[in-house]
């Protein structure tokens, strides 16, 4: 059978190689398309060689996207964290069962060619990279692989190749692939992949060697050999073109390096010349103009040269507000008249900036210039009036022009209005105007921010009077919503040092009332958040129940099919010749292979069950050694020197070996006792016993330490029967004002990357990324700051931030109350309903239990009443005999069928 399969596979592979004449034109068209792809990639690879170290990655990226659309779709599906599902659905379970069946079949017959192909396909579909690599290796050791199988394997390995060692591994696979058959497409792929390594040592010689060998092997191929010749020729042409490009004019990066070199020498003429040369080819690069003008402003300071360069800069890059601001400063610095500066400013307003904030910046630059023209020693002057009218015009311009164009103010914090208020208060001694401006600022949505009120308070403190300071703080207490505690503290501090007893009493009453209202609002917000979280949990539970009901329905349909088959076989045996053995069973018995343990079952074993027992035998042999290990019971008298370790990865093969170095740092370890299941699988927890109690206390500090990607839980060893209220997992369920809860993080976000984002808003004390039971990230995290103020500021800045194309949500940590399971005593109450564990035993109802009652005897009855934790008890007076179906023979079944 194996020989026939291999022979048929070889014949199937040989058919496309001959190629009938009728398909000659189609083959020629395919060859032309392939040739164009290879030629374009070869030219691009050789051209980009001069760009730098990034060329290698670009070339490899091109090779990975070539041709095989099915492979690209599979790869993208495997690498997308957002679409990955941690719970197996029905299709995945079906694939896993099929994989196990194929592996079992190959363990019996390793020469089953189709079985190898199907196993590789399923493993690749499930993303089992290590297993699919092993499966391909085993198949290649037995059979020569077809061109399609080799190309699929090579594409997978190329996509995973990262460094030089991986590239050498891919080269070895290519060498094996070209030996099985004459495959022009594999040689083309080999040559193209070797072009991607041209930047490495000896890369050019490697490419030429591959193409030379390809020509020797398939250069005379009638339909596809031309593609090899064309690819080699275009590669050599690209090498010559790259050498010619190296002699062309330098680009921006080279000019920047040249400028840095000349800056060190300090020759102004040479520096100016190299800047001008660079700007000829990079006239639309604003940073280059900024650097040139900055050098002239600080070093040469020649009026005509400086102003000429600034003018050219804004003409080449008019959309860059920084160039216009520098131009205005340069004109003021070199004594240009007021009319000339005003004209330049008007040109800047019409330049068409790309952001609303750019208009705020240019207005600030012009207003600063006007402020420097004013002599504030005079009570009133023409320049001061012009400054005030410019401030009013700026506010009107931002409101009318900028908001209509960008749908935003560009100045949400009212910086221009704040500067105007400071000038009126500090330089003009006009606190009345300053207070009017601050009132306008607060009406524009800034009254809820404590920092705005404190800025106003400081201005009143410096240039106003105590009465207005007190008034400002009282308003701040009522309006502030982000940090009301802060403004309350400032008010109490002022009254403590300057106020009367009556002022103190009023301040205390207002602050207490306000803080109580704020706390009430926060509690309501926390309850609302908890309710939303509860709704999400309920929805998830409903989805889980729906999936379970769907699976149960399908299982019920399969069960009915099995019942029908059972009844049909019994009827046939009743009405047929009972003494004669049925042919189907005889053939199954003759063709079946007796398993290893058949002699142990005895000669009376049902021959029809031989095929059923085969798949489970290897698993039993694997798990047998673990079952023989005697279980070590925990000694409760050693609880003081023992810690309980949980949430460990189930994949740990030797838990004691992995954990011993961690806990030996805390003290002398007597024993590590991992807990295994009946099948020999590690259950994820263990006991660690020390010699001294102090060592066990130090071991508790290892709580939440990461072990192979999962946080390890370390807790005291406590007898639950004596301390039923002891909680091992110390999760907080109260509002934590100094801690943030972040959701929506990308699965690829690391702890270091998140810390880099969060530390910009305060001192980060701890970060915990939430993972599932398998140690995979769930896109959630808890970030603990040093104090509540930093956490509140981080919420304002980070909520809605984009992290790796994901929009994250940030809120103050307020975990919902956890649900605890019902105590065992409630289920054991006398007369209470039986739970599934009591009905079906310690292991529940087995998945293979089938109802063998024929459908003809199944009578529709009243639906059973449901209890809270299981089916309701039978009504009073009911007897077991009334609920059980009468036992009937096959003849009785046949009579029932004949009545119909």
Short mmCIF file of N, CA and C in Angstrom, two decimals, residues 412-490:
data_model
loop_
_atom_site.label_atom_id
_atom_site.label_comp_id
_atom_site.label_asym_id
_atom_site.label_seq_id
_atom_site.Cartn_x
_atom_site.Cartn_y
_atom_site.Cartn_z
N UNK A 412 -6.92 76.02 23.16
CA UNK A 412 -7.94 75.66 24.17
C UNK A 412 -7.62 76.19 25.55
N UNK A 413 -6.35 76.38 25.88
CA UNK A 413 -5.98 76.89 27.21
C UNK A 413 -5.95 78.41 27.26
N UNK A 414 -6.31 79.06 26.14
CA UNK A 414 -6.37 80.52 26.09
C UNK A 414 -5.04 81.15 26.47
N UNK A 415 -3.94 80.69 25.84
CA UNK A 415 -2.62 81.22 26.16
C UNK A 415 -2.49 82.69 25.80
N UNK A 416 -3.04 83.08 24.66
CA UNK A 416 -2.95 84.48 24.26
C UNK A 416 -3.70 85.38 25.24
N UNK A 417 -4.88 84.92 25.68
CA UNK A 417 -5.63 85.71 26.65
C UNK A 417 -4.92 85.76 28.00
N UNK A 418 -4.26 84.67 28.39
CA UNK A 418 -3.50 84.68 29.63
C UNK A 418 -2.34 85.68 29.56
N UNK A 419 -1.63 85.71 28.42
CA UNK A 419 -0.54 86.68 28.29
C UNK A 419 -1.06 88.12 28.36
N UNK A 420 -2.21 88.34 27.74
CA UNK A 420 -2.80 89.68 27.79
C UNK A 420 -3.13 90.07 29.24
N UNK A 421 -3.71 89.11 29.99
CA UNK A 421 -4.06 89.40 31.38
C UNK A 421 -2.81 89.67 32.22
N UNK A 422 -1.74 88.95 31.99
CA UNK A 422 -0.50 89.19 32.74
C UNK A 422 0.08 90.56 32.42
N UNK A 423 0.03 90.92 31.13
CA UNK A 423 0.56 92.24 30.76
C UNK A 423 -0.26 93.35 31.42
N UNK A 424 -1.58 93.21 31.42
CA UNK A 424 -2.42 94.22 32.04
C UNK A 424 -2.16 94.31 33.54
N UNK A 425 -1.97 93.15 34.20
CA UNK A 425 -1.78 93.17 35.65
C UNK A 425 -0.38 93.62 36.05
N UNK A 426 0.63 93.09 35.40
CA UNK A 426 2.01 93.33 35.85
C UNK A 426 2.60 94.62 35.29
N UNK A 427 2.33 94.89 34.02
CA UNK A 427 2.99 96.03 33.37
C UNK A 427 2.11 97.26 33.30
N UNK A 428 0.79 97.07 33.25
CA UNK A 428 -0.11 98.21 33.15
C UNK A 428 -0.84 98.51 34.47
N UNK A 429 -0.69 97.64 35.47
CA UNK A 429 -1.36 97.80 36.77
C UNK A 429 -2.87 97.94 36.60
N UNK A 430 -3.42 97.20 35.67
CA UNK A 430 -4.85 97.25 35.39
C UNK A 430 -5.47 95.90 35.76
N UNK A 431 -5.67 95.68 37.06
CA UNK A 431 -6.22 94.41 37.52
C UNK A 431 -7.68 94.24 37.11
N UNK A 432 -8.39 95.34 36.92
CA UNK A 432 -9.77 95.21 36.50
C UNK A 432 -9.87 94.55 35.13
N UNK A 433 -9.02 94.96 34.19
CA UNK A 433 -9.00 94.34 32.86
C UNK A 433 -8.52 92.89 32.94
N UNK A 434 -7.53 92.66 33.81
CA UNK A 434 -7.01 91.29 33.97
C UNK A 434 -8.10 90.36 34.49
N UNK A 435 -8.92 90.85 35.45
CA UNK A 435 -9.99 90.00 35.98
C UNK A 435 -11.06 89.74 34.92
N UNK A 436 -11.36 90.71 34.09
CA UNK A 436 -12.32 90.49 33.01
C UNK A 436 -11.81 89.42 32.04
N UNK A 437 -10.52 89.49 31.75
CA UNK A 437 -9.95 88.48 30.84
C UNK A 437 -10.00 87.09 31.45
N UNK A 438 -9.70 86.98 32.76
CA UNK A 438 -9.73 85.66 33.40
C UNK A 438 -11.16 85.13 33.51
N UNK A 439 -12.12 86.01 33.70
CA UNK A 439 -13.51 85.56 33.68
C UNK A 439 -13.86 84.98 32.32
N UNK A 440 -13.38 85.61 31.25
CA UNK A 440 -13.63 85.09 29.90
C UNK A 440 -12.93 83.76 29.69
N UNK A 441 -11.73 83.63 30.25
CA UNK A 441 -10.99 82.35 30.14
C UNK A 441 -11.77 81.23 30.80
N UNK A 442 -12.32 81.51 31.98
CA UNK A 442 -13.03 80.47 32.71
C UNK A 442 -14.35 80.07 32.02
N UNK A 443 -14.96 80.98 31.32
CA UNK A 443 -16.21 80.66 30.63
C UNK A 443 -15.99 79.84 29.37
N UNK A 444 -14.76 79.68 28.95
CA UNK A 444 -14.44 78.91 27.74
C UNK A 444 -14.08 77.45 28.06
N UNK A 445 -14.60 76.93 29.17
CA UNK A 445 -14.41 75.53 29.51
C UNK A 445 -13.20 75.23 30.36
N UNK A 446 -12.54 76.25 30.93
CA UNK A 446 -11.35 76.02 31.74
C UNK A 446 -11.63 76.07 33.24
N UNK A 447 -12.88 76.30 33.63
CA UNK A 447 -13.19 76.42 35.06
C UNK A 447 -13.05 75.10 35.80
N UNK A 448 -13.03 73.99 35.09
CA UNK A 448 -12.94 72.69 35.78
C UNK A 448 -11.51 72.27 36.08
N UNK A 449 -10.53 73.05 35.62
CA UNK A 449 -9.13 72.69 35.81
C UNK A 449 -8.54 73.48 36.98
N UNK A 450 -7.93 72.75 37.90
CA UNK A 450 -7.37 73.38 39.09
C UNK A 450 -6.19 74.28 38.74
N UNK A 451 -5.38 73.87 37.76
CA UNK A 451 -4.20 74.67 37.44
C UNK A 451 -4.57 76.05 36.91
N UNK A 452 -5.71 76.17 36.21
CA UNK A 452 -6.13 77.47 35.72
C UNK A 452 -6.54 78.39 36.87
N UNK A 453 -7.25 77.84 37.84
CA UNK A 453 -7.64 78.65 39.00
C UNK A 453 -6.41 79.05 39.83
N UNK A 454 -5.47 78.16 39.95
CA UNK A 454 -4.27 78.50 40.72
C UNK A 454 -3.42 79.54 40.01
N UNK A 455 -3.43 79.51 38.66
CA UNK A 455 -2.73 80.57 37.92
C UNK A 455 -3.40 81.92 38.17
N UNK A 456 -4.72 81.94 38.14
CA UNK A 456 -5.45 83.18 38.45
C UNK A 456 -5.19 83.61 39.89
N UNK A 457 -5.20 82.67 40.81
CA UNK A 457 -4.95 82.99 42.22
C UNK A 457 -3.56 83.59 42.39
N UNK A 458 -2.56 83.04 41.75
CA UNK A 458 -1.20 83.58 41.87
C UNK A 458 -1.10 84.99 41.31
N UNK A 459 -1.84 85.23 40.21
CA UNK A 459 -1.84 86.59 39.66
C UNK A 459 -2.49 87.57 40.63
N UNK A 460 -3.60 87.19 41.23
CA UNK A 460 -4.24 88.04 42.24
C UNK A 460 -3.34 88.20 43.46
N UNK A 461 -2.66 87.13 43.81
CA UNK A 461 -1.77 87.18 44.97
C UNK A 461 -0.65 88.19 44.78
N UNK A 462 -0.15 88.26 43.53
CA UNK A 462 0.99 89.14 43.27
C UNK A 462 0.57 90.57 42.99
N UNK A 463 -0.58 90.78 42.34
CA UNK A 463 -0.93 92.13 41.90
C UNK A 463 -2.33 92.56 42.34
N UNK A 464 -3.05 91.71 43.05
CA UNK A 464 -4.38 92.08 43.49
C UNK A 464 -4.45 92.25 44.99
N UNK A 465 -5.55 91.79 45.60
CA UNK A 465 -5.74 91.93 47.04
C UNK A 465 -6.27 90.62 47.60
N UNK A 466 -6.31 90.54 48.93
CA UNK A 466 -6.73 89.31 49.61
C UNK A 466 -8.19 88.98 49.34
N UNK A 467 -9.02 90.02 49.25
CA UNK A 467 -10.44 89.76 49.03
C UNK A 467 -10.67 89.03 47.71
N UNK A 468 -10.02 89.47 46.64
CA UNK A 468 -10.19 88.81 45.35
C UNK A 468 -9.51 87.44 45.31
N UNK A 469 -8.43 87.27 46.08
CA UNK A 469 -7.81 85.94 46.19
C UNK A 469 -8.77 84.94 46.82
N UNK A 470 -9.43 85.40 47.91
CA UNK A 470 -10.39 84.52 48.59
C UNK A 470 -11.56 84.19 47.66
N UNK A 471 -12.03 85.21 46.94
CA UNK A 471 -13.15 85.00 46.03
C UNK A 471 -12.78 83.99 44.93
N UNK A 472 -11.56 84.12 44.40
CA UNK A 472 -11.12 83.21 43.34
C UNK A 472 -11.04 81.77 43.86
N UNK A 473 -10.52 81.59 45.08
CA UNK A 473 -10.40 80.25 45.64
C UNK A 473 -11.76 79.64 45.96
N UNK A 474 -12.70 80.46 46.44
CA UNK A 474 -14.05 79.94 46.70
C UNK A 474 -14.71 79.46 45.40
N UNK A 475 -14.52 80.21 44.34
CA UNK A 475 -15.06 79.77 43.05
C UNK A 475 -14.35 78.49 42.56
N UNK A 476 -13.05 78.43 42.82
CA UNK A 476 -12.29 77.24 42.40
C UNK A 476 -12.79 76.00 43.12
N UNK A 477 -13.08 76.12 44.41
CA UNK A 477 -13.58 74.97 45.18
C UNK A 477 -14.88 74.45 44.59
N UNK A 478 -15.75 75.36 44.15
CA UNK A 478 -17.04 74.95 43.61
C UNK A 478 -16.95 74.38 42.19
N UNK A 479 -15.98 74.84 41.40
CA UNK A 479 -15.97 74.50 39.97
C UNK A 479 -14.97 73.42 39.59
N UNK A 480 -13.88 73.29 40.35
CA UNK A 480 -12.82 72.35 39.95
C UNK A 480 -13.32 70.92 40.05
N UNK A 481 -13.04 70.14 39.00
CA UNK A 481 -13.45 68.74 38.99
C UNK A 481 -12.28 67.77 38.86
N UNK A 482 -11.09 68.25 38.46
CA UNK A 482 -9.99 67.31 38.30
C UNK A 482 -9.22 67.12 39.61
N UNK A 483 -8.86 68.22 40.30
CA UNK A 483 -8.12 68.11 41.56
C UNK A 483 -8.75 69.04 42.60
N UNK A 484 -9.96 68.76 43.03
CA UNK A 484 -10.59 69.65 44.02
C UNK A 484 -9.84 69.65 45.36
N UNK A 485 -9.20 68.54 45.70
CA UNK A 485 -8.47 68.49 46.97
C UNK A 485 -7.35 69.53 47.02
N UNK A 486 -6.75 69.77 45.86
CA UNK A 486 -5.62 70.70 45.81
C UNK A 486 -6.07 72.14 46.09
N UNK A 487 -7.14 72.57 45.41
CA UNK A 487 -7.59 73.94 45.62
C UNK A 487 -8.17 74.11 47.03
N UNK A 488 -8.80 73.06 47.56
CA UNK A 488 -9.28 73.13 48.95
C UNK A 488 -8.12 73.33 49.91
N UNK A 489 -7.03 72.64 49.66
CA UNK A 489 -5.86 72.77 50.52
C UNK A 489 -5.27 74.19 50.44
N UNK A 490 -5.23 74.75 49.22
CA UNK A 490 -4.72 76.13 49.08
C UNK A 490 -5.61 77.12 49.81
#
